[in-house]
mmCIF file of C-alpha atoms in Angstrom:
data_model
loop_
_atom_site.group_PDB
_atom_site.id
_atom_site.type_symbol
_atom_site.label_atom_id
_atom_site.label_comp_id
_atom_site.label_asym_id
_atom_site.label_seq_id
_atom_site.Cartn_x
_atom_site.Cartn_y
_atom_site.Cartn_z
ATOM 1 C CA MET A 790 102.965 75.738 162.876
ATOM 2 C CA THR A 791 105.241 75.508 159.825
ATOM 3 C CA HIS A 792 102.462 73.894 157.764
ATOM 4 C CA LYS A 793 100.005 76.662 158.655
ATOM 5 C CA PHE A 794 102.529 79.352 157.714
ATOM 6 C CA THR A 795 103.344 77.614 154.394
ATOM 7 C CA LEU A 796 99.639 77.163 153.613
ATOM 8 C CA ALA A 797 98.912 80.839 154.409
ATOM 9 C CA LEU A 798 101.886 81.961 152.295
ATOM 10 C CA CYS A 799 100.679 79.839 149.331
ATOM 11 C CA LEU A 800 97.157 81.203 149.713
ATOM 12 C CA VAL A 801 98.351 84.834 149.725
ATOM 13 C CA ALA A 802 100.652 84.209 146.743
ATOM 14 C CA SER A 803 97.851 82.602 144.721
ATOM 15 C CA ILE A 804 95.488 85.514 145.454
ATOM 16 C CA LEU A 805 98.116 88.058 144.388
ATOM 17 C CA PHE A 806 98.982 86.067 141.247
ATOM 18 C CA THR A 807 95.317 85.672 140.264
ATOM 19 C CA GLY A 808 94.730 89.399 140.813
ATOM 20 C CA ALA A 809 97.716 90.222 138.589
ATOM 21 C CA LEU A 810 96.333 88.012 135.818
ATOM 22 C CA ARG A 811 92.926 89.689 136.025
ATOM 23 C CA ALA A 812 94.538 93.128 135.836
ATOM 24 C CA GLN A 813 96.062 92.186 132.468
ATOM 25 C CA GLU A 814 92.735 91.028 130.999
ATOM 26 C CA SER A 815 91.497 92.973 127.962
ATOM 27 C CA ILE A 816 88.703 95.436 128.692
ATOM 28 C CA VAL A 817 85.874 96.139 126.221
ATOM 29 C CA TRP A 818 83.900 99.391 126.299
ATOM 30 C CA PRO A 819 80.665 98.675 124.386
ATOM 31 C CA ALA A 820 80.848 100.372 120.955
ATOM 32 C CA ASP A 821 84.518 101.473 121.190
ATOM 33 C CA VAL A 822 85.235 99.053 118.353
ATOM 34 C CA ASN A 823 88.734 100.287 117.505
ATOM 35 C CA ASN A 824 89.603 100.382 121.231
ATOM 36 C CA ASN A 825 91.012 103.914 121.263
ATOM 37 C CA GLY A 826 88.916 105.228 124.157
ATOM 38 C CA ALA A 827 86.301 107.106 122.108
ATOM 39 C CA VAL A 828 83.248 106.152 120.063
ATOM 40 C CA ASN A 829 83.096 108.000 116.743
ATOM 41 C CA GLY A 830 82.473 107.364 113.058
ATOM 42 C CA ILE A 831 85.665 105.313 112.756
ATOM 43 C CA ASP A 832 84.105 102.710 115.086
ATOM 44 C CA PHE A 833 81.241 102.255 112.597
ATOM 45 C CA LEU A 834 83.800 101.465 109.884
ATOM 46 C CA PHE A 835 85.574 98.908 112.083
ATOM 47 C CA TRP A 836 82.201 97.397 113.037
ATOM 48 C CA ALA A 837 81.205 97.083 109.370
ATOM 49 C CA HIS A 838 84.519 95.333 108.643
ATOM 50 C CA ALA A 839 83.733 92.687 111.291
ATOM 51 C CA PHE A 840 80.001 92.423 110.454
ATOM 52 C CA GLY A 841 78.814 88.801 110.414
ATOM 53 C CA SER A 842 81.689 87.508 112.560
ATOM 54 C CA LYS A 843 81.070 85.219 115.508
ATOM 55 C CA GLY A 844 83.022 84.412 118.631
ATOM 56 C CA GLU A 845 82.697 83.744 122.339
ATOM 57 C CA GLN A 846 80.060 85.568 124.368
ATOM 58 C CA ARG A 847 81.454 88.147 126.792
ATOM 59 C CA PRO A 848 80.942 86.921 130.378
ATOM 60 C CA GLY A 849 78.492 89.148 132.265
ATOM 61 C CA ALA A 850 78.019 91.304 129.156
ATOM 62 C CA SER A 851 76.086 94.531 129.445
ATOM 63 C CA ALA A 852 75.208 97.297 127.000
ATOM 64 C CA SER A 853 76.016 99.859 129.715
ATOM 65 C CA TRP A 854 78.895 102.250 129.069
ATOM 66 C CA VAL A 855 81.321 100.589 131.447
ATOM 67 C CA GLY A 856 84.573 98.700 130.882
ATOM 68 C CA GLN A 857 83.966 94.935 130.788
ATOM 69 C CA ALA A 858 86.312 91.964 130.729
ATOM 70 C CA MET A 859 86.565 90.578 127.194
ATOM 71 C CA GLY A 860 86.756 86.963 128.252
ATOM 72 C CA THR A 861 87.942 84.589 125.523
ATOM 73 C CA PRO A 862 89.368 86.473 122.512
ATOM 74 C CA TRP A 863 87.803 85.694 119.143
ATOM 75 C CA MET A 864 89.679 83.932 116.360
ATOM 76 C CA ASP A 865 89.516 86.963 114.012
ATOM 77 C CA THR A 866 91.548 90.144 114.392
ATOM 78 C CA TYR A 867 91.844 93.426 112.536
ATOM 79 C CA PRO A 868 94.969 94.134 110.463
ATOM 80 C CA ASP A 869 96.374 96.175 113.371
ATOM 81 C CA GLY A 870 96.045 93.091 115.615
ATOM 82 C CA HIS A 871 93.195 94.026 117.925
ATOM 83 C CA ASN A 872 90.424 91.501 118.362
ATOM 84 C CA PHE A 873 87.009 91.342 116.671
ATOM 85 C CA ALA A 874 85.445 90.908 120.141
ATOM 86 C CA TYR A 875 85.546 94.725 120.401
ATOM 87 C CA ALA A 876 83.023 94.884 117.507
ATOM 88 C CA ASP A 877 80.347 93.121 119.588
ATOM 89 C CA PRO A 878 78.933 95.872 121.848
ATOM 90 C CA ASP A 879 76.191 93.706 123.381
ATOM 91 C CA GLY A 880 78.591 90.816 124.030
ATOM 92 C CA ASP A 881 76.312 88.101 122.598
ATOM 93 C CA GLY A 882 79.072 86.563 120.460
ATOM 94 C CA GLN A 883 77.871 87.957 117.113
ATOM 95 C CA VAL A 884 78.590 91.149 115.198
ATOM 96 C CA ALA A 885 75.067 91.758 113.929
ATOM 97 C CA GLY A 886 72.601 94.489 113.004
ATOM 98 C CA ARG A 887 71.310 94.842 116.561
ATOM 99 C CA ASP A 888 74.776 96.106 117.578
ATOM 100 C CA PHE A 889 74.269 99.193 115.399
ATOM 101 C CA ARG A 890 71.826 100.638 117.957
ATOM 102 C CA LEU A 891 74.481 100.426 120.692
ATOM 103 C CA LEU A 892 77.060 102.118 118.494
ATOM 104 C CA SER A 893 74.586 104.954 117.902
ATOM 105 C CA GLN A 894 73.628 105.081 121.585
ATOM 106 C CA ASN A 895 77.262 105.368 122.722
ATOM 107 C CA LEU A 896 78.398 107.725 119.945
ATOM 108 C CA PHE A 897 80.790 110.431 121.221
ATOM 109 C CA ARG A 898 81.331 108.745 124.590
ATOM 110 C CA THR A 899 84.870 108.440 125.917
ATOM 111 C CA SER A 900 86.489 106.247 128.508
ATOM 112 C CA VAL A 901 89.248 107.056 130.961
ATOM 113 C CA PRO A 902 92.150 107.520 130.340
ATOM 114 C CA ALA A 903 91.855 110.126 127.598
ATOM 115 C CA PRO A 904 91.170 108.743 124.117
ATOM 116 C CA LEU A 905 94.030 107.947 121.770
ATOM 117 C CA PRO A 906 93.960 109.823 118.466
ATOM 118 C CA ASP A 907 92.956 107.894 115.360
ATOM 119 C CA PRO A 908 96.129 107.813 113.229
ATOM 120 C CA TRP A 909 94.209 108.382 109.980
ATOM 121 C CA GLU A 910 92.600 111.600 111.212
ATOM 122 C CA ARG A 911 95.857 113.491 110.867
ATOM 123 C CA PRO A 912 96.334 115.501 107.668
ATOM 124 C CA ASP A 913 98.570 114.016 104.992
ATOM 125 C CA THR A 914 101.407 116.467 104.443
ATOM 126 C CA THR A 915 103.408 114.305 102.033
ATOM 127 C CA ASP A 916 101.592 115.571 98.897
ATOM 128 C CA ASN A 917 101.542 111.916 97.844
ATOM 129 C CA TYR A 918 97.759 111.510 97.818
ATOM 130 C CA GLU A 919 96.099 108.284 96.807
ATOM 131 C CA ALA A 920 92.587 109.688 97.222
ATOM 132 C CA PHE A 921 91.025 113.052 96.557
ATOM 133 C CA LEU A 922 88.029 114.183 98.598
ATOM 134 C CA GLN A 923 85.938 117.086 97.383
ATOM 135 C CA LEU A 924 83.012 118.515 99.360
ATOM 136 C CA GLN A 925 80.693 120.827 97.462
ATOM 137 C CA PRO A 926 77.720 122.669 98.990
ATOM 138 C CA ALA A 927 74.498 121.295 97.512
ATOM 139 C CA GLY A 928 71.949 123.376 99.389
ATOM 140 C CA PHE A 929 70.202 123.621 102.723
ATOM 141 C CA GLN A 930 67.402 121.609 104.276
ATOM 142 C CA LEU A 931 65.136 123.083 106.929
ATOM 143 C CA THR A 932 63.582 120.505 109.273
ATOM 144 C CA SER A 933 61.972 120.583 112.703
ATOM 145 C CA ASP A 934 65.432 119.726 114.119
ATOM 146 C CA GLY A 935 67.097 122.736 112.509
ATOM 147 C CA LEU A 936 68.874 123.868 109.368
ATOM 148 C CA PHE A 937 71.184 121.348 107.684
ATOM 149 C CA LEU A 938 73.876 122.002 105.095
ATOM 150 C CA GLN A 939 73.775 119.412 102.332
ATOM 151 C CA LEU A 940 77.035 118.433 100.667
ATOM 152 C CA ASP A 941 77.908 116.504 97.543
ATOM 153 C CA VAL A 942 80.830 114.221 98.356
ATOM 154 C CA ASN A 943 83.165 113.309 95.511
ATOM 155 C CA LEU A 944 85.917 110.803 96.170
ATOM 156 C CA ARG A 945 88.294 109.577 93.524
ATOM 157 C CA GLY A 946 91.629 107.851 93.249
ATOM 158 C CA PRO A 947 94.583 108.689 90.992
ATOM 159 C CA ASP A 948 92.951 106.809 88.105
ATOM 160 C CA SER A 949 89.339 107.393 89.323
ATOM 161 C CA THR A 950 89.061 103.876 90.783
ATOM 162 C CA PHE A 951 89.745 102.188 94.092
ATOM 163 C CA ALA A 952 90.967 98.613 94.514
ATOM 164 C CA ALA A 953 89.459 98.510 98.014
ATOM 165 C CA PHE A 954 87.352 101.225 99.616
ATOM 166 C CA HIS A 955 85.624 100.343 102.879
ATOM 167 C CA GLY A 956 83.965 103.537 104.035
ATOM 168 C CA ILE A 957 84.340 107.129 105.113
ATOM 169 C CA SER A 958 83.538 108.919 108.359
ATOM 170 C CA PHE A 959 82.914 112.595 109.071
ATOM 171 C CA SER A 960 82.578 114.635 112.208
ATOM 172 C CA ALA A 961 81.900 118.313 112.580
#
């Protein structure tokens, strides 16, 4: 009787422990590359940064908008520490051109809980600008999809150059 009780206790403990480990596993939402809970233009910039990287395939990967276990983290990480595996929406182990379609397909989707704000979307109130962005109306274009405002985008640094510029994202 004691052996059966001990065996049952060990079995229950191992199930609870395994469940706790699975609960801590990183979850990937296909195309939420910066892992903030929302797919927007910033995710395209993160994806471009990781373009060409390779890592482990995501187990049971799907392009469906559903949270999926990351599996084995990749060797590469972004400067903020999150893993390049988030940049592989189809989970095939490569950040490649075919992933672009999934980013576009999932654009503006959000996961639960509510998305975290992107820290660089907040206005800079320090008056210590390193970049100047100027948008100037350049006309209108009428297409079958509607009327579009065209803008000239001018971006310059304090001395009109940038040591490293990786991209820009807009939303309206």
